[in-house]
Amino acid sequence: MPAILAKKLGMTQRFLDDGRVERVTVLEAGPCPVTAIRTKERDGYEAVQLAFGQCKQKVLTRAELGHLKKADASAHRHLVEFRDEAGELLVGETVTVEAFEPGHKVKISGKSKGKGFQGTIKRHNFASGPKSHGSHNVRAPGSIGASATPSRVFKGIRGPGRMGGGRITQRGLTVVEVIPRQNLLLVRGAVPGPKGGTVEVRTDG
């Protein structure tokens, strides 16, 4: 089963035939034209390159347009390579949601929501200090390096800083429903990233 690129639309719920409720994330997956095939003999690794997100030609460079033209593909905003997912795909073919079936296990990768600059309690789940009268250590991280020994702060100390905005992979998700007419993929559970974010859907295992 090949991989596919998708846009996260949001979350909803589906009522199944047996009366159970499934909390699902709705993904607009594909169609994704195959724009390149990497082989071990020529490139040193095996991969398939998919395009996603149709756009106007003016937002792409001539080099990008030329690359897409070789695969007879229109202007697309995103190009992503998936290793070991090529299978029997050929350049010029199109991957759609019909490659997936309900019950399939998938892993989904995306860029998590950015939280901005955060303290150690939110960023690293530190415990807060006493909140009684006179306390000066309510949300402070505590000692990070004594003045005499070691007279410095060790590398890797968990401290405040920018949180989120990194690549996250959520594993063990299950495809609940496939709607080919609308290019929709319904997945049980939460998916990384904000609404409108682009994610990569691959087989898990």
Short mmCIF file of N, CA and C in Angstrom, two decimals, residues 42-197:
data_model
loop_
_atom_site.label_atom_id
_atom_site.label_comp_id
_atom_site.label_asym_id
_atom_site.label_seq_id
_atom_site.Cartn_x
_atom_site.Cartn_y
_atom_site.Cartn_z
N ARG A 42 20.66 4.07 -9.50
CA ARG A 42 20.94 5.43 -9.99
C ARG A 42 21.12 6.43 -8.85
N ASP A 43 20.30 6.31 -7.78
CA ASP A 43 20.30 7.32 -6.73
C ASP A 43 20.88 6.85 -5.41
N GLY A 44 21.09 5.55 -5.25
CA GLY A 44 21.64 5.03 -4.01
C GLY A 44 20.59 4.66 -2.98
N TYR A 45 19.31 4.91 -3.28
CA TYR A 45 18.23 4.54 -2.37
C TYR A 45 16.95 4.40 -3.20
N GLU A 46 15.96 3.76 -2.60
CA GLU A 46 14.69 3.56 -3.27
C GLU A 46 13.62 4.43 -2.64
N ALA A 47 12.89 5.17 -3.46
CA ALA A 47 11.85 6.06 -2.95
C ALA A 47 10.93 6.45 -4.10
N VAL A 48 9.76 6.93 -3.71
CA VAL A 48 8.80 7.49 -4.67
C VAL A 48 8.52 8.93 -4.27
N GLN A 49 8.46 9.82 -5.26
CA GLN A 49 8.20 11.23 -5.00
C GLN A 49 6.78 11.57 -5.44
N LEU A 50 6.01 12.14 -4.50
CA LEU A 50 4.62 12.50 -4.78
C LEU A 50 4.46 14.01 -4.71
N ALA A 51 3.54 14.53 -5.51
CA ALA A 51 3.21 15.96 -5.51
C ALA A 51 1.81 16.13 -4.92
N PHE A 52 1.60 17.27 -4.25
CA PHE A 52 0.31 17.52 -3.62
C PHE A 52 0.05 19.01 -3.51
N GLY A 53 -1.21 19.39 -3.62
CA GLY A 53 -1.60 20.79 -3.44
C GLY A 53 -1.48 21.59 -4.72
N GLN A 54 -2.48 21.50 -5.58
CA GLN A 54 -2.43 22.25 -6.83
C GLN A 54 -2.38 23.75 -6.55
N CYS A 55 -1.61 24.44 -7.37
CA CYS A 55 -1.43 25.88 -7.20
C CYS A 55 -1.22 26.51 -8.56
N LYS A 56 -1.10 27.84 -8.58
CA LYS A 56 -0.83 28.55 -9.82
C LYS A 56 0.64 28.43 -10.20
N GLN A 57 0.90 28.46 -11.49
CA GLN A 57 2.28 28.30 -11.95
C GLN A 57 3.19 29.42 -11.48
N LYS A 58 2.64 30.60 -11.24
CA LYS A 58 3.48 31.75 -10.91
C LYS A 58 4.14 31.63 -9.53
N VAL A 59 3.65 30.72 -8.67
CA VAL A 59 4.24 30.59 -7.35
C VAL A 59 5.41 29.60 -7.34
N LEU A 60 5.69 28.95 -8.48
CA LEU A 60 6.79 27.99 -8.57
C LEU A 60 7.90 28.55 -9.45
N THR A 61 9.10 28.02 -9.24
CA THR A 61 10.23 28.41 -10.08
C THR A 61 10.19 27.64 -11.39
N ARG A 62 10.97 28.11 -12.35
CA ARG A 62 11.02 27.42 -13.64
C ARG A 62 11.60 26.02 -13.50
N ALA A 63 12.54 25.86 -12.57
CA ALA A 63 13.11 24.54 -12.34
C ALA A 63 12.05 23.57 -11.81
N GLU A 64 11.22 24.05 -10.87
CA GLU A 64 10.16 23.21 -10.32
C GLU A 64 9.12 22.87 -11.39
N LEU A 65 8.77 23.86 -12.20
CA LEU A 65 7.81 23.60 -13.27
C LEU A 65 8.35 22.62 -14.29
N GLY A 66 9.65 22.74 -14.59
CA GLY A 66 10.27 21.80 -15.53
C GLY A 66 10.29 20.38 -14.99
N HIS A 67 10.54 20.24 -13.70
CA HIS A 67 10.54 18.91 -13.07
C HIS A 67 9.16 18.29 -13.14
N LEU A 68 8.12 19.08 -12.86
CA LEU A 68 6.75 18.57 -12.91
C LEU A 68 6.32 18.26 -14.34
N LYS A 69 6.82 19.04 -15.29
CA LYS A 69 6.44 18.82 -16.69
C LYS A 69 6.94 17.48 -17.21
N LYS A 70 8.10 17.03 -16.70
CA LYS A 70 8.62 15.72 -17.12
C LYS A 70 7.67 14.59 -16.73
N ALA A 71 6.92 14.79 -15.66
CA ALA A 71 5.97 13.76 -15.21
C ALA A 71 4.55 14.06 -15.70
N ASP A 72 4.40 15.05 -16.61
CA ASP A 72 3.08 15.45 -17.12
C ASP A 72 2.15 15.83 -15.97
N ALA A 73 2.70 16.50 -14.97
CA ALA A 73 1.90 16.92 -13.81
C ALA A 73 1.75 18.43 -13.84
N SER A 74 0.60 18.91 -13.37
CA SER A 74 0.36 20.35 -13.28
C SER A 74 1.12 20.92 -12.07
N ALA A 75 1.01 22.22 -11.88
CA ALA A 75 1.73 22.88 -10.79
C ALA A 75 1.20 22.43 -9.44
N HIS A 76 2.11 21.93 -8.59
CA HIS A 76 1.77 21.50 -7.24
C HIS A 76 2.74 22.15 -6.26
N ARG A 77 2.22 22.47 -5.07
CA ARG A 77 3.00 23.21 -4.10
C ARG A 77 4.00 22.34 -3.34
N HIS A 78 3.64 21.07 -3.06
CA HIS A 78 4.46 20.21 -2.20
C HIS A 78 5.00 19.02 -2.99
N LEU A 79 6.29 18.73 -2.78
CA LEU A 79 6.93 17.53 -3.31
C LEU A 79 7.58 16.79 -2.14
N VAL A 80 7.20 15.54 -1.93
CA VAL A 80 7.71 14.77 -0.80
C VAL A 80 8.11 13.38 -1.29
N GLU A 81 9.27 12.90 -0.81
CA GLU A 81 9.72 11.55 -1.14
C GLU A 81 9.41 10.60 0.01
N PHE A 82 8.95 9.41 -0.34
CA PHE A 82 8.67 8.35 0.62
C PHE A 82 9.58 7.17 0.30
N ARG A 83 10.42 6.80 1.25
CA ARG A 83 11.32 5.68 1.03
C ARG A 83 10.59 4.36 1.22
N ASP A 84 11.00 3.36 0.42
CA ASP A 84 10.49 1.99 0.53
C ASP A 84 8.97 1.93 0.39
N GLU A 85 8.38 2.87 -0.35
CA GLU A 85 6.93 2.84 -0.56
C GLU A 85 6.58 2.84 -2.05
N ALA A 86 7.59 2.64 -2.90
CA ALA A 86 7.36 2.77 -4.34
C ALA A 86 6.46 1.67 -4.87
N GLY A 87 6.75 0.42 -4.46
CA GLY A 87 5.95 -0.69 -4.97
C GLY A 87 6.09 -0.81 -6.48
N GLU A 88 4.96 -0.81 -7.18
CA GLU A 88 4.97 -0.92 -8.64
C GLU A 88 4.52 0.38 -9.30
N LEU A 89 4.66 1.49 -8.59
CA LEU A 89 4.26 2.78 -9.15
C LEU A 89 5.21 3.23 -10.25
N LEU A 90 4.67 3.99 -11.19
CA LEU A 90 5.45 4.53 -12.29
C LEU A 90 5.23 6.04 -12.35
N VAL A 91 6.22 6.74 -12.94
CA VAL A 91 6.10 8.19 -13.11
C VAL A 91 4.90 8.50 -14.00
N GLY A 92 4.07 9.42 -13.57
CA GLY A 92 2.89 9.78 -14.33
C GLY A 92 1.61 9.21 -13.76
N GLU A 93 1.72 8.16 -12.92
CA GLU A 93 0.54 7.60 -12.29
C GLU A 93 0.07 8.50 -11.15
N THR A 94 -1.11 8.24 -10.64
CA THR A 94 -1.68 9.06 -9.57
C THR A 94 -2.10 8.16 -8.41
N VAL A 95 -1.70 8.58 -7.20
CA VAL A 95 -2.09 7.86 -5.98
C VAL A 95 -3.32 8.55 -5.39
N THR A 96 -4.36 7.78 -5.09
CA THR A 96 -5.59 8.32 -4.53
C THR A 96 -5.92 7.59 -3.23
N VAL A 97 -6.98 8.04 -2.57
CA VAL A 97 -7.39 7.43 -1.30
C VAL A 97 -7.87 6.00 -1.49
N GLU A 98 -8.15 5.60 -2.73
CA GLU A 98 -8.62 4.24 -2.97
C GLU A 98 -7.53 3.21 -2.68
N ALA A 99 -6.29 3.66 -2.49
CA ALA A 99 -5.22 2.73 -2.11
C ALA A 99 -5.35 2.29 -0.66
N PHE A 100 -6.20 2.95 0.12
CA PHE A 100 -6.40 2.62 1.53
C PHE A 100 -7.77 1.98 1.74
N GLU A 101 -7.87 1.18 2.78
CA GLU A 101 -9.12 0.51 3.12
C GLU A 101 -9.38 0.66 4.61
N PRO A 102 -10.65 0.66 5.02
CA PRO A 102 -10.96 0.71 6.45
C PRO A 102 -10.29 -0.43 7.21
N GLY A 103 -9.69 -0.09 8.34
CA GLY A 103 -8.98 -1.08 9.14
C GLY A 103 -7.48 -1.06 8.97
N HIS A 104 -7.00 -0.37 7.93
CA HIS A 104 -5.56 -0.29 7.72
C HIS A 104 -4.91 0.52 8.84
N LYS A 105 -3.74 0.07 9.30
CA LYS A 105 -2.96 0.80 10.29
C LYS A 105 -2.01 1.75 9.56
N VAL A 106 -2.01 3.02 9.97
CA VAL A 106 -1.16 4.02 9.33
C VAL A 106 -0.43 4.83 10.39
N LYS A 107 0.64 5.46 9.96
CA LYS A 107 1.34 6.45 10.79
C LYS A 107 1.35 7.76 10.01
N ILE A 108 1.12 8.86 10.72
CA ILE A 108 0.96 10.15 10.08
C ILE A 108 1.97 11.13 10.66
N SER A 109 2.70 11.79 9.77
CA SER A 109 3.73 12.75 10.17
C SER A 109 3.33 14.14 9.73
N GLY A 110 3.60 15.11 10.58
CA GLY A 110 3.31 16.50 10.25
C GLY A 110 4.06 17.44 11.17
N LYS A 111 3.93 18.73 10.91
CA LYS A 111 4.57 19.75 11.73
C LYS A 111 3.60 20.17 12.82
N SER A 112 4.01 20.00 14.09
CA SER A 112 3.13 20.28 15.21
C SER A 112 2.85 21.78 15.34
N LYS A 113 1.81 22.10 16.07
CA LYS A 113 1.45 23.49 16.31
C LYS A 113 2.56 24.19 17.10
N GLY A 114 2.90 25.41 16.71
CA GLY A 114 3.89 26.18 17.45
C GLY A 114 3.26 26.82 18.68
N LYS A 115 3.90 26.65 19.83
CA LYS A 115 3.38 27.21 21.09
C LYS A 115 4.12 28.48 21.51
N GLY A 116 5.17 28.85 20.78
CA GLY A 116 5.93 30.03 21.17
C GLY A 116 6.88 29.74 22.32
N PHE A 117 7.38 30.78 22.96
CA PHE A 117 8.32 30.65 24.06
C PHE A 117 7.54 30.27 25.32
N GLN A 118 7.90 29.13 25.92
CA GLN A 118 7.19 28.62 27.09
C GLN A 118 8.17 28.29 28.21
N GLY A 119 7.66 28.30 29.43
CA GLY A 119 8.47 27.96 30.59
C GLY A 119 8.58 26.46 30.79
N THR A 120 9.28 26.08 31.84
CA THR A 120 9.57 24.65 32.04
C THR A 120 8.36 23.87 32.49
N ILE A 121 7.39 24.49 33.13
CA ILE A 121 6.21 23.74 33.58
C ILE A 121 5.40 23.26 32.38
N LYS A 122 5.17 24.13 31.42
CA LYS A 122 4.42 23.73 30.24
C LYS A 122 5.26 22.93 29.25
N ARG A 123 6.54 23.32 29.12
CA ARG A 123 7.39 22.71 28.09
C ARG A 123 7.89 21.33 28.50
N HIS A 124 8.23 21.14 29.79
CA HIS A 124 8.83 19.88 30.24
C HIS A 124 8.06 19.22 31.39
N ASN A 125 6.86 19.72 31.69
CA ASN A 125 6.03 19.15 32.76
C ASN A 125 6.71 19.20 34.12
N PHE A 126 7.46 20.28 34.39
CA PHE A 126 8.03 20.44 35.72
C PHE A 126 6.91 20.67 36.74
N ALA A 127 7.17 20.29 37.99
CA ALA A 127 6.22 20.56 39.07
C ALA A 127 6.39 22.00 39.54
N SER A 128 5.30 22.61 39.95
CA SER A 128 5.39 23.97 40.47
C SER A 128 5.82 23.96 41.93
N GLY A 129 6.30 25.11 42.40
CA GLY A 129 6.72 25.23 43.79
C GLY A 129 5.54 25.53 44.70
N PRO A 130 5.81 25.71 45.99
CA PRO A 130 4.73 26.02 46.94
C PRO A 130 4.08 27.36 46.64
N LYS A 131 2.77 27.42 46.77
CA LYS A 131 2.03 28.65 46.48
C LYS A 131 1.60 29.37 47.76
N SER A 132 2.19 28.98 48.88
CA SER A 132 1.83 29.61 50.15
C SER A 132 2.43 31.01 50.25
N HIS A 133 2.04 31.73 51.30
CA HIS A 133 2.48 33.11 51.48
C HIS A 133 4.00 33.19 51.64
N GLY A 134 4.61 34.06 50.87
CA GLY A 134 6.05 34.27 50.97
C GLY A 134 6.88 33.43 50.02
N SER A 135 6.23 32.55 49.24
CA SER A 135 6.99 31.70 48.32
C SER A 135 7.50 32.52 47.14
N HIS A 136 8.77 32.33 46.81
CA HIS A 136 9.36 33.01 45.65
C HIS A 136 9.71 32.02 44.55
N ASN A 137 9.17 30.81 44.62
CA ASN A 137 9.55 29.78 43.66
C ASN A 137 8.29 29.05 43.19
N VAL A 138 7.33 29.81 42.62
CA VAL A 138 6.07 29.21 42.20
C VAL A 138 6.23 28.49 40.86
N ARG A 139 6.78 29.17 39.87
CA ARG A 139 6.95 28.56 38.55
C ARG A 139 8.41 28.58 38.08
N ALA A 140 9.33 28.92 38.95
CA ALA A 140 10.74 28.93 38.58
C ALA A 140 11.25 27.49 38.45
N PRO A 141 12.24 27.24 37.59
CA PRO A 141 12.71 25.87 37.38
C PRO A 141 13.57 25.32 38.50
N GLY A 142 14.03 26.16 39.42
CA GLY A 142 14.92 25.68 40.47
C GLY A 142 16.37 25.85 40.08
N SER A 143 17.27 25.19 40.82
CA SER A 143 18.70 25.33 40.56
C SER A 143 19.09 24.66 39.26
N ILE A 144 19.85 25.36 38.42
CA ILE A 144 20.33 24.79 37.15
C ILE A 144 21.85 24.68 37.13
N GLY A 145 22.52 25.05 38.22
CA GLY A 145 23.97 24.97 38.29
C GLY A 145 24.48 25.85 39.42
N ALA A 146 25.02 25.25 40.48
CA ALA A 146 25.47 26.02 41.64
C ALA A 146 26.61 26.95 41.28
N SER A 147 26.79 28.02 42.09
CA SER A 147 27.79 29.03 41.78
C SER A 147 29.21 28.52 42.01
N ALA A 148 29.41 27.67 43.04
CA ALA A 148 30.77 27.19 43.34
C ALA A 148 31.10 25.95 42.52
N THR A 149 30.22 24.96 42.58
CA THR A 149 30.43 23.72 41.82
C THR A 149 29.10 23.31 41.18
N PRO A 150 29.05 23.15 39.88
CA PRO A 150 30.13 23.15 38.89
C PRO A 150 30.44 24.52 38.30
N SER A 151 29.86 25.58 38.81
CA SER A 151 30.14 26.95 38.33
C SER A 151 29.73 27.17 36.88
N ARG A 152 28.83 26.36 36.39
CA ARG A 152 28.35 26.52 35.02
C ARG A 152 27.05 25.74 34.86
N VAL A 153 26.43 25.90 33.74
CA VAL A 153 25.20 25.17 33.43
C VAL A 153 25.56 24.07 32.44
N PHE A 154 25.27 22.83 32.78
CA PHE A 154 25.56 21.70 31.89
C PHE A 154 24.74 21.79 30.61
N LYS A 155 25.31 21.30 29.52
CA LYS A 155 24.58 21.22 28.26
C LYS A 155 23.44 20.22 28.41
N GLY A 156 22.34 20.53 27.76
CA GLY A 156 21.20 19.61 27.79
C GLY A 156 20.26 19.80 28.94
N ILE A 157 20.53 20.80 29.81
CA ILE A 157 19.61 21.06 30.91
C ILE A 157 18.25 21.50 30.35
N ARG A 158 17.19 20.89 30.82
CA ARG A 158 15.85 21.25 30.35
C ARG A 158 15.45 22.61 30.91
N GLY A 159 15.22 23.55 30.03
CA GLY A 159 14.91 24.90 30.46
C GLY A 159 13.80 25.48 29.60
N PRO A 160 13.48 26.75 29.81
CA PRO A 160 12.46 27.41 28.97
C PRO A 160 12.97 27.61 27.56
N GLY A 161 12.06 27.79 26.63
CA GLY A 161 12.44 28.00 25.24
C GLY A 161 11.26 27.83 24.31
N ARG A 162 11.53 27.84 23.03
CA ARG A 162 10.47 27.70 22.04
C ARG A 162 9.92 26.28 22.06
N MET A 163 8.60 26.18 22.02
CA MET A 163 7.94 24.88 22.14
C MET A 163 7.08 24.63 20.90
N GLY A 164 7.09 23.39 20.43
CA GLY A 164 6.28 23.02 19.27
C GLY A 164 6.95 23.41 17.97
N GLY A 165 6.20 23.28 16.88
CA GLY A 165 6.73 23.65 15.57
C GLY A 165 7.73 22.67 15.03
N GLY A 166 7.73 21.42 15.53
CA GLY A 166 8.66 20.40 15.06
C GLY A 166 7.93 19.25 14.40
N ARG A 167 8.69 18.38 13.76
CA ARG A 167 8.10 17.23 13.08
C ARG A 167 7.66 16.19 14.11
N ILE A 168 6.42 15.76 14.00
CA ILE A 168 5.84 14.78 14.90
C ILE A 168 5.28 13.63 14.06
N THR A 169 5.49 12.39 14.51
CA THR A 169 4.90 11.21 13.87
C THR A 169 4.00 10.50 14.85
N GLN A 170 2.73 10.38 14.50
CA GLN A 170 1.75 9.68 15.33
C GLN A 170 1.54 8.29 14.74
N ARG A 171 1.85 7.27 15.53
CA ARG A 171 1.77 5.90 15.05
C ARG A 171 0.52 5.21 15.60
N GLY A 172 0.19 4.07 14.98
CA GLY A 172 -0.91 3.25 15.47
C GLY A 172 -2.29 3.78 15.17
N LEU A 173 -2.43 4.66 14.18
CA LEU A 173 -3.75 5.17 13.81
C LEU A 173 -4.44 4.20 12.86
N THR A 174 -5.76 4.21 12.87
CA THR A 174 -6.55 3.27 12.08
C THR A 174 -7.46 4.02 11.12
N VAL A 175 -7.49 3.58 9.87
CA VAL A 175 -8.41 4.15 8.88
C VAL A 175 -9.82 3.66 9.19
N VAL A 176 -10.74 4.60 9.42
CA VAL A 176 -12.12 4.26 9.75
C VAL A 176 -12.99 4.21 8.50
N GLU A 177 -12.80 5.18 7.61
CA GLU A 177 -13.64 5.25 6.41
C GLU A 177 -12.89 5.93 5.29
N VAL A 178 -13.16 5.51 4.07
CA VAL A 178 -12.57 6.10 2.87
C VAL A 178 -13.71 6.59 1.99
N ILE A 179 -13.64 7.87 1.57
CA ILE A 179 -14.67 8.45 0.71
C ILE A 179 -13.99 8.91 -0.58
N PRO A 180 -13.86 8.02 -1.59
CA PRO A 180 -13.10 8.37 -2.81
C PRO A 180 -13.69 9.54 -3.58
N ARG A 181 -15.01 9.70 -3.56
CA ARG A 181 -15.64 10.75 -4.36
C ARG A 181 -15.19 12.13 -3.93
N GLN A 182 -14.89 12.29 -2.63
CA GLN A 182 -14.44 13.58 -2.11
C GLN A 182 -12.97 13.57 -1.69
N ASN A 183 -12.25 12.49 -2.02
CA ASN A 183 -10.83 12.35 -1.66
C ASN A 183 -10.62 12.49 -0.16
N LEU A 184 -11.50 11.89 0.64
CA LEU A 184 -11.42 12.02 2.08
C LEU A 184 -10.99 10.71 2.73
N LEU A 185 -10.17 10.87 3.76
CA LEU A 185 -9.68 9.76 4.55
C LEU A 185 -10.00 10.06 6.01
N LEU A 186 -10.77 9.19 6.66
CA LEU A 186 -11.15 9.39 8.05
C LEU A 186 -10.33 8.45 8.92
N VAL A 187 -9.57 9.04 9.86
CA VAL A 187 -8.64 8.29 10.68
C VAL A 187 -9.02 8.42 12.14
N ARG A 188 -9.03 7.29 12.87
CA ARG A 188 -9.37 7.32 14.28
C ARG A 188 -8.26 8.00 15.07
N GLY A 189 -8.64 9.01 15.88
CA GLY A 189 -7.67 9.66 16.74
C GLY A 189 -7.21 11.01 16.21
N ALA A 190 -6.24 11.58 16.91
CA ALA A 190 -5.73 12.91 16.59
C ALA A 190 -4.50 12.82 15.69
N VAL A 191 -4.35 13.83 14.85
CA VAL A 191 -3.28 13.90 13.86
C VAL A 191 -2.46 15.16 14.13
N PRO A 192 -1.12 15.10 14.02
CA PRO A 192 -0.30 16.29 14.29
C PRO A 192 -0.62 17.46 13.37
N GLY A 193 -0.42 18.66 13.89
CA GLY A 193 -0.51 19.85 13.06
C GLY A 193 -1.82 20.60 13.19
N PRO A 194 -1.87 21.82 12.66
CA PRO A 194 -3.08 22.64 12.70
C PRO A 194 -4.02 22.29 11.56
N LYS A 195 -5.22 22.87 11.59
CA LYS A 195 -6.14 22.71 10.47
C LYS A 195 -5.52 23.36 9.23
N GLY A 196 -5.62 22.66 8.12
CA GLY A 196 -5.02 23.16 6.89
C GLY A 196 -3.58 22.75 6.70
N GLY A 197 -2.99 22.09 7.70
CA GLY A 197 -1.61 21.64 7.58
C GLY A 197 -1.46 20.42 6.70
#
